[in-house]
Amino acid sequence: MTKLTLASYPHLLGFERLDQLLERTAKSSDGYPPFNIEQTSENTYRITLAVAGFSESDLSITVEDRQLVIRGRQRDDTEGRVFLHRGIAARQFQRSFVLADGVEVGEAQLENGLLHLDLSQPRPDAVVQTIEINKGKRG
C-alpha cells in the first residue's frame, strides 16, 4: 500500500515540510495535561493547559523549529513522607503544538493551576506579483 503525502499531489509545490510537521504532530503526547485552544479575536488565540501542582520553576516553554513545546517536571519532595494513599502523582510531561508561519507566541501566565499562552498571527499583506514573459530563444 502506498502512503499518500502532500508531495504526492503535483499542484502542491513546496509542502514537503508540512508532511513532516503533520507526522510529528500525530506522534505527540498521551493526553496529559489536558488543554483548551480558544480563538480570542480574529488573529489571536489562547492555549490553556491544566497544570495543577506545577510552579513556574517546574515549567519551561520553548519554540523549536516552528513547534511550541511546553514541558513540566516536578521535583520529588516525598522524602520522609508516608502516604496512606497517593492519587496525585508527581508527573512530568511534554506537550507540543505545531505553529503556522507567522504565528508569534506572546505572554504566558500561570494562575489557579492553569497555564495560559497567548498567540497571535498578524494578517499577512496581500501580495500580487506579475511575471513577465520573455521572448526569445531558450538555451
XYZ file of C-alpha atoms in Angstrom:
139
model
C 0.000 0.000 0.000
C 1.428 3.386 -1.000
C 1.380 6.128 1.609
C -0.151 9.327 0.249
C 1.613 12.523 1.204
C 1.163 16.146 0.225
C 4.212 15.749 -2.019
C 2.187 13.157 -3.993
C -0.058 15.898 -5.362
C 1.545 17.769 -8.299
C -0.253 21.071 -7.611
C 1.042 21.378 -4.040
C 4.569 22.660 -4.500
C 6.881 23.157 -1.542
C 4.680 21.431 1.051
C 7.147 18.671 1.905
C 7.874 20.215 5.321
C 4.155 20.276 6.068
C 4.146 16.479 5.695
C 6.902 16.284 8.293
C 5.001 18.606 10.652
C 1.798 16.573 10.322
C 3.652 13.360 11.033
C 5.389 14.891 14.070
C 2.060 16.198 15.400
C 0.381 12.811 15.020
C 3.039 11.258 17.254
C 2.643 13.806 20.050
C 1.710 13.070 23.609
C -0.594 10.919 25.654
C -3.305 13.442 26.514
C -1.688 14.837 29.663
C -2.075 17.558 30.640
C -5.498 18.399 29.249
C -5.718 21.668 27.330
C -8.057 24.104 25.600
C -7.415 26.176 22.497
C -9.639 29.193 22.032
C -9.780 31.936 19.447
C -9.830 35.215 21.371
C -10.111 37.510 18.334
C -9.765 37.270 14.574
C -5.956 36.951 14.771
C -5.276 35.831 18.355
C -5.508 32.533 20.196
C -5.051 31.240 23.722
C -3.824 27.818 24.741
C -4.686 26.863 28.319
C -3.142 23.815 29.991
C -4.301 22.348 33.308
C -1.032 22.146 35.265
C -2.225 21.927 38.871
C 0.657 21.292 41.259
C 3.306 22.784 38.954
C 5.059 26.008 39.871
C 6.604 28.462 37.405
C 10.037 26.950 38.055
C 8.691 23.460 37.155
C 7.602 24.614 33.674
C 9.522 25.558 30.541
C 8.165 26.975 27.304
C 10.224 26.993 24.105
C 9.698 27.396 20.385
C 11.780 24.873 18.462
C 11.597 24.668 14.670
C 8.072 26.167 14.435
C 6.883 23.959 17.281
C 5.717 25.314 20.638
C 6.943 22.916 23.334
C 5.722 23.087 26.943
C 7.500 20.872 29.457
C 6.715 20.232 33.082
C 8.898 18.487 35.618
C 8.045 18.476 39.315
C 10.689 17.959 41.942
C 10.282 14.846 44.050
C 9.642 16.163 47.561
C 8.340 12.894 49.026
C 11.434 12.085 51.064
C 10.449 11.450 54.664
C 6.726 11.478 53.885
C 4.427 8.483 54.362
C 1.420 8.358 52.035
C -1.623 6.305 53.039
C -2.991 6.957 49.549
C -1.196 8.652 46.686
C -3.590 9.720 43.948
C -1.657 12.807 42.886
C 1.445 11.709 41.057
C 4.440 13.969 40.500
C 4.406 13.500 36.755
C 6.467 15.072 34.036
C 5.048 15.972 30.641
C 5.827 17.435 27.266
C 3.062 18.946 25.150
C 3.787 20.207 21.620
C 1.867 22.399 19.197
C 2.953 22.985 15.591
C 2.847 26.684 14.701
C 1.983 28.040 11.258
C 4.332 30.523 9.615
C 3.927 33.930 11.199
C 2.385 32.736 14.480
C 4.036 34.518 17.377
C 3.971 33.298 20.974
C 3.276 36.168 23.331
C 2.688 36.229 27.063
C 2.437 33.204 29.357
C 0.598 33.351 32.689
C 0.185 30.782 35.445
C -2.883 31.254 37.620
C -5.001 28.879 39.691
C -3.313 25.794 38.223
C -3.872 26.915 34.631
C -1.069 27.921 32.260
C -2.284 30.427 29.652
C -0.271 31.104 26.485
C -1.325 33.873 24.140
C -0.528 33.575 20.441
C -1.076 35.946 17.554
C -0.967 35.619 13.813
C -0.795 39.000 12.117
C -2.733 39.074 8.877
C -0.239 39.000 6.008
C -0.343 41.701 3.375
C -1.829 40.529 0.093
C 0.963 40.427 -2.471
C 0.338 40.248 -6.192
C 3.366 39.560 -8.342
C 3.330 39.888 -12.105
C 5.744 37.657 -14.003
C 6.810 38.929 -17.393
C 7.120 36.527 -20.277
C 10.446 36.796 -22.034
C 10.515 36.473 -25.819
C 13.338 34.730 -27.473
C 15.174 31.507 -27.633
C 15.690 29.163 -24.733
C 19.036 27.724 -24.149
